[in-house]
Coordinates of C-alpha atoms in Angstrom, one line a residue:
Chain A
M127 CA 0.0 0.0 0.0
N128 CA 1.2 3.5 -0.8
C129 CA 1.4 6.2 1.9
L130 CA -1.9 7.6 3.1
R131 CA -3.7 10.7 1.8
V132 CA -4.8 13.2 4.4
D133 CA -8.5 12.9 3.5
Q134 CA -8.2 9.1 3.9
I135 CA -6.7 9.6 7.4
Y136 CA -9.8 11.6 8.5
L137 CA -12.2 9.0 7.1
Y138 CA -10.2 6.3 8.8
L139 CA -10.3 8.1 12.2
E140 CA -14.1 8.8 11.8
G141 CA -14.8 5.1 11.1
E142 CA -16.1 6.0 7.6
L143 CA -14.0 3.3 5.8
S144 CA -14.8 -0.4 5.1
P145 CA -13.3 -3.0 7.5
E146 CA -11.0 -4.0 4.6
E147 CA -9.7 -0.5 4.1
D148 CA -9.3 -0.2 7.9
R149 CA -7.2 -3.3 8.0
S150 CA -4.9 -2.2 5.2
I151 CA -4.4 1.2 6.8
N152 CA -3.6 -0.4 10.2
A153 CA -1.0 -2.6 8.5
H154 CA 0.5 0.4 6.7
I155 CA 0.8 2.6 9.8
S156 CA 2.4 -0.2 11.8
F157 CA 5.6 0.2 9.7
C158 CA 5.3 3.7 8.1
E159 CA 6.5 6.2 10.7
K160 CA 5.5 9.3 8.6
C161 CA 1.9 8.1 8.2
N162 CA 1.6 6.9 11.8
K163 CA 2.7 10.3 13.0
A164 CA 0.2 12.0 10.6
V165 CA -2.6 9.8 11.9
E166 CA -1.7 10.5 15.6
E167 CA -1.6 14.2 14.9
R168 CA -5.1 14.2 13.3
K169 CA -6.5 11.9 15.9
I170 CA -5.9 14.5 18.5
L171 CA -7.5 17.2 16.3
V172 CA -10.6 15.1 15.7
E173 CA -11.0 14.1 19.3
A174 CA -10.8 17.8 20.4
S175 CA -13.2 18.9 17.7
Q176 CA -15.8 16.4 18.8
S177 CA -15.7 17.7 22.4
L178 CA -15.8 21.5 22.0
P179 CA -17.6 23.3 24.9
E180 CA -21.3 23.8 24.6
W181 CA -23.0 27.2 24.4
E182 CA -24.9 27.9 27.6
V183 CA -28.6 27.7 27.1
P184 CA -30.7 30.2 29.2
Q185 CA -33.1 28.3 31.5
D186 CA -36.1 30.2 30.1
L187 CA -35.3 29.8 26.4
A188 CA -38.0 27.2 25.8
Q189 CA -40.5 29.3 27.8
R190 CA -39.6 32.4 25.7
V191 CA -40.3 30.5 22.5
L192 CA -43.6 29.1 23.8
A193 CA -44.7 32.6 25.0
N194 CA -44.0 33.9 21.4
I195 CA -46.0 31.1 19.8
F196 CA -48.8 30.8 22.4
P197 CA -49.3 34.3 23.8
K198 CA -51.2 34.1 27.1
R199 CA -54.9 35.2 26.8
I200 CA -56.7 36.7 29.7
T201 CA -59.7 34.4 30.2
L202 CA -63.1 35.3 31.8
R203 CA -62.0 33.4 34.9
D204 CA -58.9 35.7 35.2
W205 CA -61.2 38.7 35.1
V206 CA -63.6 37.2 37.7
V207 CA -60.8 36.3 40.1
T208 CA -59.1 39.7 39.8
T209 CA -62.4 41.6 40.4
A210 CA -63.2 39.4 43.4
I211 CA -59.8 40.0 44.9
G212 CA -60.2 43.8 44.4
L213 CA -63.7 43.9 45.9
S214 CA -62.8 41.8 48.9
S215 CA -59.7 43.9 49.5
A216 CA -61.9 47.1 49.5
V217 CA -64.4 45.5 52.0
L218 CA -61.5 44.4 54.3
A219 CA -60.0 47.9 54.2
F220 CA -63.4 49.4 55.0
F221 CA -63.8 47.2 58.1
A222 CA -60.2 47.8 59.2
V223 CA -60.9 51.6 59.2
Y224 CA -64.2 50.9 61.0
L225 CA -62.4 49.0 63.7
V226 CA -59.5 51.3 64.1
S227 CA -61.5 54.6 64.0
G228 CA -64.0 53.5 66.6
Q229 CA -66.8 55.4 64.6
T230 CA -70.3 54.1 64.0
L231 CA -71.0 52.7 60.6
A232 CA -73.3 55.6 59.7
D233 CA -70.6 58.2 60.7
L234 CA -68.0 56.3 58.7
F235 CA -70.2 56.3 55.6
I236 CA -70.9 60.0 56.0
N237 CA -67.2 60.8 56.3
L238 CA -66.3 58.7 53.4
N239 CA -68.9 60.4 51.3
R240 CA -67.6 63.8 52.3
T241 CA -64.1 62.9 51.4
A242 CA -65.1 61.5 48.1
L243 CA -67.2 64.7 47.3
D244 CA -64.3 67.0 48.3
L245 CA -62.0 65.0 46.1
F246 CA -64.4 65.2 43.2
Q247 CA -64.9 69.0 43.6
N248 CA -61.2 69.6 43.6
I249 CA -60.7 67.5 40.5
V250 CA -63.5 69.4 38.7
V251 CA -62.0 72.9 39.6
L252 CA -58.5 71.8 38.6
S253 CA -59.8 70.5 35.2
V254 CA -61.7 73.7 34.5
K255 CA -58.5 75.8 35.2
V256 CA -56.3 73.7 33.1
A257 CA -58.8 73.9 30.2
K258 CA -59.0 77.7 30.5
L259 CA -55.2 78.0 30.5
I260 CA -54.9 75.8 27.4
S261 CA -57.5 77.8 25.4
V262 CA -55.9 81.1 26.3
G263 CA -52.5 79.7 25.3
I264 CA -53.8 78.5 21.9
Q265 CA -55.4 82.0 21.2
I266 CA -52.1 83.7 22.0
V267 CA -50.1 81.4 19.7
I268 CA -52.6 81.9 16.9
K269 CA -52.4 85.7 17.2
I270 CA -48.6 85.6 17.2
I271 CA -48.4 83.4 14.2
S272 CA -50.8 85.5 12.2
L273 CA -48.9 88.7 13.1
I274 CA -45.6 87.2 12.1
I275 CA -47.0 86.0 8.8
K276 CA -48.6 89.4 8.0
G277 CA -45.5 91.2 9.1
L278 CA -43.2 89.1 7.1
G279 CA -45.4 89.5 4.0
S280 CA -45.3 93.3 4.1
L281 CA -41.7 93.6 5.2
T282 CA -40.3 91.7 2.3
T283 CA -42.3 93.6 -0.4
I284 CA -42.8 97.2 0.7
L285 CA -40.4 98.4 3.4
G286 CA -36.7 99.1 3.5
P287 CA -34.4 97.1 5.8
E288 CA -34.3 99.8 8.6
V289 CA -38.0 100.0 8.8
Q290 CA -38.2 96.2 8.8
V291 CA -36.0 96.0 11.8
G292 CA -38.1 98.6 13.6
L293 CA -41.3 96.7 12.9
I294 CA -39.8 93.4 14.2
L295 CA -39.0 95.2 17.4
V296 CA -42.6 96.6 17.6
T297 CA -43.9 93.1 17.0
A298 CA -41.7 91.7 19.8
V299 CA -43.1 94.4 22.2
L300 CA -46.7 93.6 21.1
T301 CA -46.1 89.9 21.8
F302 CA -44.8 90.7 25.2
L303 CA -47.9 92.9 25.9
L304 CA -50.2 90.1 24.7
L305 CA -48.5 87.7 27.1
F306 CA -48.8 90.2 29.9
G307 CA -52.5 90.8 29.1
A308 CA -53.1 87.1 29.1
K309 CA -51.5 86.8 32.5
R310 CA -53.7 89.6 33.9
K311 CA -56.8 88.0 32.4
L312 CA -56.0 84.7 34.1
L313 CA -55.4 86.4 37.4
A314 CA -58.8 88.4 37.0
G315 CA -60.5 85.1 36.4
E316 CA -59.0 83.6 39.5
K317 CA -60.1 86.6 41.7
A318 CA -63.7 86.4 40.3
S319 CA -63.9 82.7 41.2
Chain B
M299 CA -38.3 4.0 21.1
S300 CA -35.6 5.5 18.9
S301 CA -34.9 9.2 18.9
M302 CA -36.3 9.5 15.4
D303 CA -39.6 7.8 16.3
E304 CA -39.8 9.9 19.5
D305 CA -39.4 13.1 17.4
R306 CA -42.0 11.9 14.9
E307 CA -44.5 11.2 17.7
L308 CA -43.8 14.6 19.4
V309 CA -44.4 16.4 16.0
E310 CA -47.7 14.5 15.5
R311 CA -48.8 15.5 19.0
T312 CA -47.8 19.1 18.5
I313 CA -49.8 19.3 15.2
Q314 CA -52.8 18.0 17.2
G315 CA -52.5 20.9 19.6
D316 CA -50.4 19.4 22.4
T317 CA -48.2 22.3 23.5
K318 CA -46.4 20.0 26.0
A319 CA -45.1 18.0 23.1
F320 CA -43.6 21.0 21.5
E321 CA -42.0 22.0 24.8
M322 CA -40.4 18.6 24.8
I323 CA -39.1 19.2 21.3
L324 CA -37.7 22.5 22.4
N325 CA -35.9 21.1 25.4
K326 CA -34.4 18.3 23.4
H327 CA -33.1 20.4 20.5
Q328 CA -32.3 23.8 22.0
Q329 CA -28.7 22.9 23.1
P330 CA -27.5 21.4 19.7
L331 CA -29.2 24.2 17.8
L332 CA -27.6 26.9 19.9
N333 CA -24.2 25.2 19.6
Y334 CA -24.6 25.4 15.8
I335 CA -26.2 28.9 15.5
G336 CA -23.8 30.4 18.1
R337 CA -20.7 29.3 16.3
M338 CA -22.1 30.4 13.0
V339 CA -23.0 33.9 14.0
G340 CA -20.4 34.3 16.8
N341 CA -22.6 36.6 19.0
R342 CA -24.5 35.3 22.0
E343 CA -27.5 37.7 21.8
L344 CA -27.9 37.2 18.1
A345 CA -27.6 33.5 18.5
L346 CA -30.3 33.4 21.1
D347 CA -32.6 35.5 18.9
F348 CA -32.0 33.3 15.9
T349 CA -32.6 30.1 17.9
Q350 CA -36.0 31.4 19.0
E351 CA -36.8 32.5 15.5
V352 CA -35.9 29.2 14.1
F353 CA -38.1 27.3 16.6
I354 CA -41.0 29.7 15.8
K355 CA -40.5 29.1 12.1
T356 CA -40.3 25.4 12.7
Y357 CA -43.5 25.4 14.6
S358 CA -45.3 27.3 11.9
S359 CA -44.1 24.9 9.2
L360 CA -44.7 21.7 11.2
S361 CA -47.6 20.7 8.9
T362 CA -45.3 20.5 6.0
F363 CA -42.8 18.2 7.8
Q364 CA -42.6 14.8 6.0
S365 CA -42.3 12.1 8.6
Q366 CA -40.1 9.9 6.4
F367 CA -37.3 12.4 7.1
K368 CA -35.5 13.0 10.3
F369 CA -36.9 15.9 12.3
R370 CA -33.4 16.9 13.5
T371 CA -32.2 17.2 9.9
W372 CA -35.2 19.2 8.9
L373 CA -34.8 21.6 11.9
F374 CA -31.1 22.2 11.0
K375 CA -32.1 22.8 7.3
I376 CA -34.5 25.5 8.5
A377 CA -31.7 27.0 10.7
S378 CA -29.1 26.9 7.9
N379 CA -31.5 28.7 5.5
Y380 CA -32.4 31.2 8.2
I381 CA -28.7 32.2 8.7
I382 CA -28.1 32.4 4.9
D383 CA -31.2 34.6 4.5
F384 CA -30.0 36.9 7.3
W385 CA -26.6 37.3 5.7
R386 CA -28.2 37.8 2.3
K387 CA -30.4 40.5 3.6
K388 CA -27.5 42.2 5.4
K389 CA -25.6 41.8 2.1
I390 CA -22.7 40.1 3.8
D391 CA -20.8 38.2 1.3
A392 CA -19.0 36.2 4.0
F393 CA -21.3 33.2 3.7
S394 CA -20.0 32.5 0.3
I395 CA -23.5 31.7 -0.9
D396 CA -22.2 31.4 -4.5
Q397 CA -19.8 28.6 -3.4
I398 CA -22.5 26.4 -2.2
G399 CA -23.2 23.7 -4.8
R400 CA -20.2 24.6 -6.9
G401 CA -16.9 22.9 -7.2
D402 CA -14.3 23.1 -4.4
D403 CA -12.0 26.0 -4.8
D404 CA -10.3 25.5 -1.5
R405 CA -7.6 22.9 -1.8
A406 CA -5.6 21.5 1.1
P407 CA -2.9 19.1 0.0
F408 CA -4.0 15.5 -0.1
E409 CA -0.4 14.2 0.3
I410 CA 1.2 14.2 3.7
P411 CA 4.3 16.5 3.5
S412 CA 7.5 14.8 4.4
D413 CA 8.5 17.5 6.8
E414 CA 5.1 17.7 8.5
R415 CA 5.3 19.2 12.1
S416 CA 3.2 18.0 15.0
I417 CA 0.9 20.9 16.1
C418 CA -2.0 19.4 18.0
S419 CA 0.1 17.3 20.3
R420 CA 1.8 20.4 21.7
Y421 CA -1.4 21.5 23.4
E422 CA -3.3 20.2 26.4
L423 CA -6.8 19.0 25.3
A424 CA -8.7 22.0 27.0
E425 CA -6.3 24.5 25.4
L426 CA -6.6 22.8 22.0
R427 CA -10.4 23.0 22.2
E428 CA -10.2 26.7 22.9
K429 CA -7.8 27.2 20.0
I430 CA -10.0 25.3 17.6
D431 CA -13.0 27.4 18.7
K432 CA -11.0 30.6 18.0
A433 CA -9.7 29.2 14.7
L434 CA -13.3 28.4 13.6
E435 CA -14.1 32.1 13.6
K436 CA -11.5 32.6 10.9
L437 CA -12.7 29.7 8.8
P438 CA -14.7 30.6 5.6
P439 CA -18.4 30.3 6.7
H440 CA -19.2 27.5 4.1
L441 CA -16.4 25.4 5.6
R442 CA -17.1 26.4 9.2
E443 CA -20.8 25.3 8.8
L444 CA -19.9 21.8 7.6
F445 CA -17.3 21.4 10.3
I446 CA -19.8 22.3 13.0
L447 CA -22.5 20.1 11.6
R448 CA -20.1 17.2 11.4
H449 CA -18.1 17.5 14.6
V450 CA -20.1 19.6 17.0
N451 CA -23.6 18.3 16.0
E452 CA -22.3 14.9 15.0
F453 CA -24.4 14.6 11.8
S454 CA -23.4 11.9 9.3
Y455 CA -22.0 13.0 6.0
E456 CA -25.3 11.9 4.3
E457 CA -27.4 13.9 6.7
I458 CA -25.2 17.0 6.1
A459 CA -25.6 16.5 2.4
E460 CA -29.4 16.4 2.9
I461 CA -29.3 19.6 5.0
K462 CA -27.2 21.5 2.6
G463 CA -28.5 20.0 -0.6
I464 CA -25.1 19.1 -1.9
P465 CA -23.4 15.8 -2.9
V466 CA -22.0 13.6 -0.1
G467 CA -18.6 13.6 -1.8
T468 CA -18.5 17.4 -1.7
V469 CA -19.4 17.4 2.0
K470 CA -16.6 14.9 2.8
N471 CA -14.1 17.0 0.9
R472 CA -15.1 20.2 2.5
V473 CA -15.1 18.8 6.0
F474 CA -11.6 17.5 5.4
Q475 CA -10.6 20.9 4.0
S476 CA -12.0 22.6 7.1
K477 CA -9.9 20.4 9.5
E478 CA -6.7 21.0 7.5
F479 CA -7.5 24.7 7.4
I480 CA -7.8 24.7 11.2
R481 CA -4.5 22.8 11.6
Q482 CA -2.9 25.5 9.4
L483 CA -4.4 28.3 11.6
L484 CA -3.1 26.5 14.7
E485 CA 0.3 26.4 13.2
E486 CA 0.2 30.1 12.4
Q487 CA -0.9 30.9 16.0
K488 CA 2.0 28.9 17.5

């Protein structure tokens, strides 16, 4: 037998050859030092290649895949359980306040109602003020924008550069006055209420 | 029951709506699939994303699985195509898509050189494994993939040929080339 080819050595090491070919290779490497050395060298490589470290799998990988494929649906039972827990917590909290405060049940109900009413009134007043503020703000912005558009239109067509600068200054002052007026209007509204 | 029959049964049960069966498939194949995808893309986060995506794709295609084939082979075929698609979309030429199915341009010598030096025997086994893993990153992807399928995932040459859709002879030749390439890289590192 001639000396071994490299591809032949790998197939031999991986058990891919016929028993007959294996026997003839065994016979050859028993006396051919060069081929024997080449086989030993590649044997180490193949063994190491077959036992490379594994990549660490996160414990929840399978669950992540399943969650993607079968997204959890909230069932009617979930809704019922959540509502029941919420209601029972509210009832428990009410009785805890009742026991700790030492009030009668009627007093406790009246106080709770008052607190709820105060809270509601405060929320309503706050909402009205916020709405007022937003509407005034929008009006001011609209006025400023229209002034700027008009001013720019006439500046570029009719007036010289010096006059244009003067008009820009006047516009700035007017804007300031508008803002100041808005502030006064707001304060007047507050005093009236 | 053989592993192949077990997979077939689990696939059948999954198609019938048994989510536990698919969970068993996941638990069985997640490690080998991550070993393969991880070494192919070389980035842990990307590898985990790809592994999840491949399993999701596999689940949605289960009805097309033909039970005369091995599930494992089919799963890796999906994974291999997924990685190729990713690189194609990213316009990364590294996967040497054009080389797949063509003749072998990479040629390691078939003859043993008379002055061949021992390289692998100089390392401890653990160190050698580490060196091989590093060298794999430098291997052309079309050779790296076949090396991983053969030596990390322990597929037969016939199974690899089925996964990649190339002749068995080409697979054998490329796997041999990949190992000689690694030896060469180890020698350069020394």
